Coordinates of C-alpha atoms in Angstrom, one line a residue:
M1 CA 0.1 0.2 0.1
A2 CA 1.5 3.6 -0.8
S3 CA 0.5 7.2 -1.4
S4 CA 0.5 8.7 -4.7
S5 CA 0.9 12.3 -5.3
D6 CA -2.8 13.2 -4.6
D7 CA -2.4 11.4 -1.2
S8 CA -5.7 9.1 -2.3
P9 CA -4.7 4.9 -1.0
H10 CA -2.7 2.9 -4.1
A11 CA -3.6 -1.0 -3.5
L12 CA -1.5 -3.2 -5.6
V13 CA -3.5 -6.0 -5.8
I14 CA -2.3 -9.2 -6.9
P15 CA -5.1 -12.8 -7.0
H16 CA -4.2 -15.8 -7.0
G17 CA -4.0 -17.6 -9.9
E18 CA -7.2 -19.8 -10.3
H19 CA -10.4 -18.5 -12.0
G20 CA -12.3 -18.7 -8.8
H21 CA -10.1 -16.6 -6.8
A22 CA -9.3 -13.7 -10.0
I23 CA -12.7 -13.1 -10.1
P24 CA -14.1 -11.9 -6.8
T25 CA -10.4 -10.6 -6.5
M26 CA -11.5 -8.4 -9.3
H27 CA -14.5 -7.5 -7.9
L28 CA -12.4 -6.0 -4.8
S29 CA -10.4 -4.3 -6.8
E30 CA -13.5 -2.2 -8.3
S31 CA -14.7 -2.3 -4.8
L32 CA -11.4 -0.4 -3.4
A33 CA -11.4 2.1 -6.6
A34 CA -15.3 3.4 -6.2
F35 CA -14.1 4.0 -2.1
G36 CA -11.6 6.0 -3.7
F37 CA -8.9 3.7 -3.6
K38 CA -6.4 3.9 -6.4
V39 CA -5.3 0.4 -7.8
S40 CA -3.0 -1.7 -9.7
F41 CA -4.2 -5.0 -10.6
V42 CA -1.5 -7.6 -11.6
Y43 CA -2.6 -10.9 -13.5
F44 CA 1.1 -13.3 -13.6
S45 CA 1.0 -14.1 -17.7
T46 CA 0.6 -17.3 -17.7
F47 CA -2.8 -17.5 -15.6
Y48 CA -3.9 -14.4 -17.4
A49 CA -3.7 -16.4 -20.6
R50 CA -5.7 -19.5 -19.1
M51 CA -8.1 -17.1 -17.4
T52 CA -8.9 -15.2 -20.6
D53 CA -9.5 -18.2 -22.3
R54 CA -11.7 -19.5 -20.5
N55 CA -13.8 -16.6 -19.0
R56 CA -14.4 -14.4 -22.1
V57 CA -15.2 -11.1 -20.8
V58 CA -15.3 -11.5 -17.2
L59 CA -12.2 -9.9 -16.5
P60 CA -10.9 -6.7 -18.0
M61 CA -8.2 -7.0 -20.8
A62 CA -5.0 -6.0 -20.6
S63 CA -3.3 -4.2 -23.8
P64 CA 0.6 -2.8 -23.9
Q65 CA 1.8 0.5 -22.6
D66 CA 4.0 2.2 -23.8
G67 CA 7.7 2.3 -21.6
S68 CA 6.3 -0.9 -19.8
S69 CA 9.6 -3.7 -19.3
G70 CA 7.8 -7.2 -18.5
C71 CA 4.4 -6.1 -18.4
D72 CA 1.2 -4.4 -20.0
G73 CA -0.9 -2.5 -18.7
H74 CA -4.0 -0.2 -19.1
R75 CA -6.8 2.2 -17.6
D76 CA -9.7 0.1 -17.3
R77 CA -11.1 2.3 -15.0
D78 CA -10.7 6.1 -13.7
K79 CA -8.9 4.6 -11.0
L80 CA -8.1 0.8 -12.1
R81 CA -4.9 0.0 -14.0
V82 CA -4.8 -3.6 -15.2
Y83 CA -1.0 -5.3 -15.6
V84 CA 0.0 -8.2 -16.8
V85 CA 3.7 -9.2 -15.2
E86 CA 5.7 -12.5 -16.7
D87 CA 5.7 -15.4 -14.9
S88 CA 9.6 -15.5 -14.1
I89 CA 9.1 -12.1 -11.8
A90 CA 6.2 -14.3 -9.8
P91 CA 7.8 -15.0 -6.3
G92 CA 7.8 -18.9 -5.2
L93 CA 6.6 -20.4 -2.0
P94 CA 9.5 -21.3 0.5
P95 CA 10.4 -24.8 0.4
Y96 CA 9.3 -24.7 4.0
M97 CA 6.3 -23.7 5.5
P98 CA 6.2 -23.3 9.3
H99 CA 3.3 -23.0 12.3
L100 CA 1.2 -26.4 11.2
R101 CA -1.7 -25.3 13.4
L102 CA -4.5 -27.2 13.1
L103 CA -3.6 -29.8 10.6
R104 CA -0.5 -30.7 12.9
S105 CA -2.6 -31.3 16.2
L106 CA -4.9 -33.4 13.9
D107 CA -2.2 -35.5 12.9
A108 CA -0.3 -35.6 16.1
S109 CA -4.1 -37.0 17.2
G110 CA -4.3 -39.6 15.1
I111 CA -7.2 -38.3 13.4
L112 CA -5.4 -37.2 10.1
P113 CA -4.8 -38.9 7.9
I114 CA -7.9 -40.8 8.0
K115 CA -8.6 -44.5 6.8
G116 CA -11.1 -45.4 4.2
S117 CA -11.9 -44.5 0.5
P118 CA -11.5 -41.0 -1.0
N119 CA -14.7 -41.9 -3.0
Q120 CA -16.8 -42.6 -0.3
W121 CA -19.4 -40.0 0.1
K122 CA -20.3 -40.3 3.8
S123 CA -19.7 -42.0 6.5
E124 CA -22.2 -43.7 8.7
T125 CA -20.1 -43.0 12.0
P126 CA -18.2 -39.7 11.0
V127 CA -15.6 -38.4 12.9
M128 CA -16.2 -35.4 14.9
L129 CA -13.7 -31.8 14.9
N130 CA -13.6 -29.9 17.8
H131 CA -10.7 -28.6 17.2
I132 CA -11.4 -24.7 16.5
P133 CA -12.4 -22.6 19.1
G134 CA -15.8 -20.4 18.7
L135 CA -16.6 -23.1 16.0
P136 CA -19.3 -25.8 16.5
P137 CA -18.0 -29.7 16.1
F138 CA -18.7 -30.9 12.4
P139 CA -17.8 -34.3 10.6
V140 CA -14.0 -34.6 9.2
E141 CA -15.6 -35.7 5.8
L142 CA -16.4 -32.0 5.5
I143 CA -12.6 -31.6 5.2
P144 CA -11.4 -31.7 1.4
A145 CA -10.0 -34.8 0.6
D146 CA -6.9 -34.0 -0.3
L147 CA -6.4 -33.0 3.2
R148 CA -8.1 -35.7 5.3
F149 CA -5.7 -38.7 3.7
V150 CA -2.7 -36.7 4.0
D151 CA -0.2 -36.0 6.8
S152 CA 1.0 -33.0 7.5
S153 CA 4.0 -33.6 5.4
N154 CA 2.0 -33.2 2.5
Y155 CA 2.6 -30.1 0.0
F156 CA -0.8 -29.2 0.2
A157 CA -1.2 -29.4 3.2
K158 CA 2.1 -27.4 4.1
F159 CA 0.7 -24.9 1.5
F160 CA -2.8 -24.2 3.7
N161 CA -0.5 -23.9 6.8
Y162 CA 1.9 -21.3 4.9
V163 CA -0.9 -19.4 4.4
H164 CA -2.3 -19.8 8.0
S165 CA 1.1 -18.7 9.5
C166 CA 0.9 -15.7 7.3
L167 CA -2.8 -14.6 8.4
K168 CA -0.7 -14.0 11.8
F169 CA 1.2 -10.8 10.3
G170 CA -1.6 -8.7 8.5
E171 CA -2.8 -5.7 9.8
R172 CA -6.0 -6.7 8.5
I173 CA -8.2 -9.7 6.9
L174 CA -10.5 -9.1 4.4
I175 CA -12.8 -11.3 4.0
H176 CA -15.3 -11.9 1.2
S177 CA -18.5 -13.0 3.8
M178 CA -20.8 -11.1 5.6
L179 CA -20.7 -11.1 9.7
E180 CA -24.9 -11.6 9.9
L181 CA -24.5 -14.8 7.6
E182 CA -21.2 -16.0 9.4
P183 CA -20.9 -14.6 13.5
D184 CA -19.4 -17.8 14.7
A185 CA -16.8 -17.8 11.8
F186 CA -15.5 -14.3 12.6
K187 CA -15.7 -14.9 16.4
A188 CA -13.3 -17.9 16.0
L189 CA -10.6 -15.9 14.0
E190 CA -11.2 -13.0 16.7
L191 CA -10.6 -15.8 19.3
Q192 CA -7.6 -17.0 17.4
G193 CA -6.2 -12.9 17.6
L194 CA -6.6 -12.7 14.0
H195 CA -8.0 -8.8 12.8
A196 CA -11.0 -10.4 10.1
Y197 CA -13.0 -8.0 8.8
A198 CA -16.7 -8.6 6.4
I199 CA -16.7 -7.1 3.1
G200 CA -18.8 -9.2 1.2
P201 CA -20.5 -9.5 -0.9
L202 CA -18.7 -7.4 -3.5
F203 CA -21.1 -6.7 -6.2
Q204 CA -22.6 -3.8 -5.3
H205 CA -19.4 -1.8 -7.8
R206 CA -19.3 -4.5 -10.6
K207 CA -19.4 -3.8 -14.3
K208 CA -22.0 -5.1 -16.5
H209 CA -20.7 -5.9 -20.1
D210 CA -22.7 -5.4 -23.1
S211 CA -22.1 -9.2 -24.0
D212 CA -24.0 -10.3 -20.7
E213 CA -27.2 -8.9 -21.7
Q214 CA -26.6 -10.0 -25.6
A215 CA -26.0 -13.4 -24.3
G216 CA -28.4 -15.8 -25.8
C217 CA -29.4 -17.6 -22.7
I218 CA -30.5 -14.6 -21.4
S219 CA -33.4 -13.7 -24.4
W220 CA -33.9 -17.7 -23.9
L221 CA -35.0 -17.2 -19.9
T222 CA -37.2 -14.7 -21.2
L223 CA -39.5 -17.0 -23.5
Q224 CA -39.8 -19.4 -19.8
G225 CA -42.2 -18.6 -16.8
E226 CA -41.1 -16.6 -13.6
S227 CA -39.2 -19.0 -11.2
S228 CA -39.7 -22.0 -13.4
V229 CA -36.0 -22.9 -14.6
I230 CA -32.9 -24.9 -13.1
Y231 CA -29.8 -23.2 -13.8
V232 CA -27.3 -25.9 -13.9
A233 CA -23.6 -24.8 -13.5
F234 CA -20.5 -26.1 -11.8
G235 CA -18.1 -23.6 -12.1
S236 CA -14.7 -23.5 -13.9
A237 CA -12.8 -26.0 -12.5
T238 CA -15.1 -29.2 -11.3
R239 CA -15.1 -31.8 -14.3
L240 CA -17.5 -33.8 -14.6
S241 CA -16.7 -37.4 -16.1
V242 CA -19.6 -38.7 -18.9
E243 CA -21.1 -40.9 -16.8
D244 CA -22.0 -38.1 -14.1
I245 CA -23.3 -35.7 -17.5
Q246 CA -25.2 -38.4 -18.8
E247 CA -26.9 -39.1 -15.4
L248 CA -27.3 -35.6 -14.8
A249 CA -29.4 -35.1 -18.3
I250 CA -31.4 -37.9 -17.8
G251 CA -32.2 -36.7 -14.0
L252 CA -33.3 -32.7 -15.6
E253 CA -35.0 -34.7 -18.5
A254 CA -37.0 -36.9 -16.3
S255 CA -37.8 -34.1 -13.1
G256 CA -39.9 -32.1 -16.1
K257 CA -38.6 -28.3 -15.6
P258 CA -37.1 -26.3 -17.9
F259 CA -33.6 -26.1 -17.8
L260 CA -30.7 -23.7 -18.3
W261 CA -27.2 -26.2 -17.9
V262 CA -23.8 -25.0 -18.7
I263 CA -21.6 -27.1 -19.7
R264 CA -18.1 -25.9 -20.2
E265 CA -15.4 -27.0 -23.1
D266 CA -12.9 -29.6 -21.6
P267 CA -9.5 -30.5 -23.7
H268 CA -9.5 -33.6 -21.3
R269 CA -12.7 -35.0 -21.9
M270 CA -12.9 -36.6 -25.4
G271 CA -15.4 -35.6 -28.3
E272 CA -17.2 -32.5 -27.8
P273 CA -19.5 -31.3 -25.4
L274 CA -22.9 -32.1 -26.6
Q275 CA -21.7 -35.3 -28.1
V276 CA -21.5 -37.0 -24.8
L277 CA -25.1 -36.6 -23.8
P278 CA -27.9 -39.9 -23.8
D279 CA -29.0 -40.5 -27.0
G280 CA -32.2 -38.7 -28.8
F281 CA -31.8 -36.8 -24.7
L282 CA -31.5 -33.2 -27.4
E283 CA -34.5 -33.8 -29.3
R284 CA -36.8 -34.8 -26.3
T285 CA -35.6 -31.4 -24.0
R286 CA -35.7 -29.2 -27.4
G287 CA -38.0 -25.9 -26.3
R288 CA -37.5 -27.1 -22.6
G289 CA -33.8 -26.8 -22.0
L290 CA -30.8 -25.2 -23.0
I291 CA -27.5 -26.2 -23.0
V292 CA -24.6 -23.5 -24.1
S293 CA -20.9 -23.6 -23.1
W294 CA -20.8 -20.6 -21.0
A295 CA -23.0 -17.7 -19.4
P296 CA -23.3 -14.3 -17.4
Q297 CA -24.1 -15.9 -14.3
V298 CA -24.8 -12.7 -12.2
E299 CA -27.4 -11.8 -15.0
V300 CA -28.6 -15.5 -14.9
L301 CA -29.3 -15.9 -11.5
A302 CA -31.3 -12.2 -11.4
H303 CA -33.4 -13.4 -14.0
K304 CA -37.0 -13.6 -12.9
A305 CA -37.1 -16.9 -14.7
V306 CA -34.5 -18.7 -12.6
G307 CA -36.3 -20.4 -9.5
G308 CA -33.5 -23.0 -8.3
F309 CA -29.5 -23.1 -9.2
L310 CA -27.9 -26.6 -9.5
S311 CA -24.5 -26.2 -8.2
H312 CA -20.9 -27.3 -7.3
C313 CA -21.3 -25.1 -4.5
G314 CA -18.0 -23.0 -5.0
W315 CA -18.3 -19.7 -2.7
N316 CA -18.2 -17.1 -5.4
S317 CA -21.5 -19.5 -6.6
I318 CA -22.5 -19.2 -3.3
L319 CA -22.7 -15.1 -3.1
E320 CA -24.0 -14.7 -6.3
S321 CA -27.2 -17.1 -5.2
F322 CA -27.7 -15.0 -2.1
W323 CA -26.9 -11.7 -3.6
E324 CA -30.0 -12.8 -6.4
G325 CA -32.5 -14.6 -3.4
V326 CA -32.1 -17.5 -5.6
P327 CA -32.1 -21.3 -3.5
M328 CA -29.6 -24.1 -3.9
L329 CA -29.9 -27.5 -5.0
C330 CA -26.2 -28.7 -3.4
C331 CA -23.8 -30.8 -5.2
A332 CA -20.7 -30.1 -4.0
S333 CA -17.3 -31.7 -5.7
H334 CA -14.1 -30.6 -3.9
A335 CA -12.0 -28.0 -2.4
E336 CA -14.2 -26.6 0.6
Q337 CA -17.2 -27.3 -1.4
R338 CA -18.4 -30.0 1.1
L339 CA -18.3 -27.4 3.8
N340 CA -20.1 -25.1 2.2
S341 CA -23.2 -27.3 1.1
H342 CA -23.7 -27.9 4.8
Y343 CA -23.7 -24.3 5.5
V344 CA -26.3 -23.3 3.2
C345 CA -28.2 -26.1 3.7
N346 CA -27.8 -27.4 7.3
V347 CA -26.6 -24.1 8.6
W348 CA -28.5 -21.4 6.8
G349 CA -31.6 -23.3 5.4
A350 CA -31.1 -21.8 1.8
G351 CA -30.9 -25.1 0.0
L352 CA -31.2 -28.9 -0.1
E353 CA -28.6 -31.2 -0.6
M354 CA -28.6 -33.3 -3.7
G355 CA -28.1 -37.2 -3.3
R356 CA -25.0 -38.8 -3.9
T357 CA -24.1 -42.5 -5.3
D358 CA -21.9 -45.2 -3.2
K359 CA -18.8 -43.8 -4.8
S360 CA -19.5 -40.0 -4.7
G361 CA -20.9 -40.0 -8.1
I362 CA -24.1 -37.8 -9.7
G363 CA -27.1 -40.8 -10.0
R364 CA -30.0 -39.5 -12.4
R365 CA -32.5 -40.4 -9.4
F366 CA -30.9 -37.9 -7.0
V367 CA -31.1 -35.4 -10.3
E368 CA -34.7 -36.0 -10.5
F369 CA -35.6 -35.8 -6.9
G370 CA -33.7 -33.5 -5.8
V371 CA -35.0 -30.4 -8.6
K372 CA -38.7 -31.9 -7.8
A373 CA -38.3 -31.0 -3.8
L374 CA -36.4 -27.6 -4.6
F375 CA -39.3 -26.9 -6.6
Q376 CA -42.3 -28.5 -5.4
S377 CA -41.8 -29.5 -1.6
D378 CA -42.2 -27.5 1.3
E379 CA -38.4 -27.9 2.1
G380 CA -37.8 -26.3 -1.1
S381 CA -40.3 -23.5 -0.2
K382 CA -38.5 -22.9 3.2
A383 CA -35.4 -22.8 1.4
R384 CA -36.5 -20.3 -1.2
S385 CA -37.9 -18.0 1.7
K386 CA -34.7 -18.5 3.8
A387 CA -32.4 -17.4 0.3
Q388 CA -34.7 -14.2 -0.2
E389 CA -33.7 -13.3 4.1
I390 CA -30.2 -13.7 3.0
M391 CA -30.6 -11.3 -0.1
H392 CA -32.2 -9.2 1.6
L393 CA -29.6 -8.9 4.4
A394 CA -26.5 -8.6 1.5
K395 CA -28.5 -5.7 0.1
R396 CA -28.3 -4.3 3.3
T397 CA -25.0 -5.2 4.1
C398 CA -23.6 -3.7 1.3
Q399 CA -25.6 0.2 1.7
P400 CA -24.2 2.9 3.8
A401 CA -24.5 2.2 7.2
G402 CA -24.1 -1.7 6.8
Q403 CA -21.5 -3.9 8.3
S404 CA -19.7 -5.0 5.3
F405 CA -20.0 -1.4 3.8
D406 CA -18.3 0.1 6.5
N407 CA -15.9 -2.3 7.3
L408 CA -14.8 -0.9 3.5
Q409 CA -15.1 2.4 4.7
K410 CA -13.0 2.1 7.1
F411 CA -10.4 0.5 5.1
Y412 CA -9.9 3.1 3.2
D413 CA -10.1 6.0 6.4
D414 CA -7.5 4.1 7.8
M415 CA -5.2 4.0 4.8
K416 CA -5.6 7.0 3.5
A417 CA -5.0 8.5 7.2
L418 CA -1.9 6.4 7.1
C419 CA -0.8 7.6 3.7
T420 CA -1.1 10.9 4.3
K421 CA 0.8 11.1 7.7
P422 CA 3.8 13.5 7.2
S423 CA 6.8 10.9 7.1
T424 CA 10.2 10.9 5.7
H425 CA 9.4 7.1 4.1
T426 CA 7.4 5.7 1.7
C427 CA 4.0 4.5 3.3
A428 CA 3.8 0.9 3.1
M429 CA 1.5 -2.1 4.4

């Protein structure tokens, strides 16, 4: 963080390279710019090429800037500049990552690594974890498989513990969530001595693109009945097997509901996406279903025709669904998605969990039952009401005097005061 000649604080924002991190980081940059920051948003070149190929217009493009060396950039907003930096400049992770806190304690106590198969979806007698002060016990199977079945010497476990160790040195931690939604989690961070502030959802200052409204799926949704369509999307990183796609297709057909389904092109799967669908599926669902390779998700969820979201439960998708008050049918895949699904369905009550096969696959019966339950059952009606409640909560917290708004305003005020303080040194954080 450095002051510029006009005394506006200047934020350098560097996202983690994966798509699911880059999008909310850009939303953060847009919000910071709206509050008065000057923002330099930096991609590393390999990740940038991958994301622009995947995301089309979702992320601002960078263009050459005269006199630059090793990076490209342009003024995308009045106070937001976007740069692409060669990977050779990117810092690497240290080979040793200290403070293996939670995972080390679980390893030492014999809880991790757990025994069993990573493919088993649920245990009849799951081990309950109560190692985190401030949080209620939860089953160990909600921890990502990449961490459950390894000990603390594993690279992936070391990475997470390294991130945790870094948090202790931050002056404050900005979290893309709502204090009103997760009071226990913020209390738990406070008990660990971490200064965490809720700043989400970060959609207030999101810039719409003309192509969002021009997307063919928006025109198709306009022809559908209000709250009649189940929107199906599994994010950018989840890869469904051919069998899962076929089971999902048969289940959607059997549900009888109109559907908008995003099937991303996957170079690791043989054939074109539509070629792996069951024989005759497209003909039988013509007019009732639409399959696309990309959709402007926020605009889709905001459309009055969408009445439910069958999702992998990535955090971005959850917040976007909550922002528009759309209940979820949760089909978690990997990473923290099972824990997300648990909170959506069992803690916040804004969704239903879709059943899975014994080997954690998608089954046609579970899809059909889940979609029908979301739209037609009392449980689905309750989830719809809770999603609407959370939507109103989300809108309020982002308005002046709302908790998330005030936390961002305080962040700006504190940084501006720090950077305008008389000093012979450059202000840094």
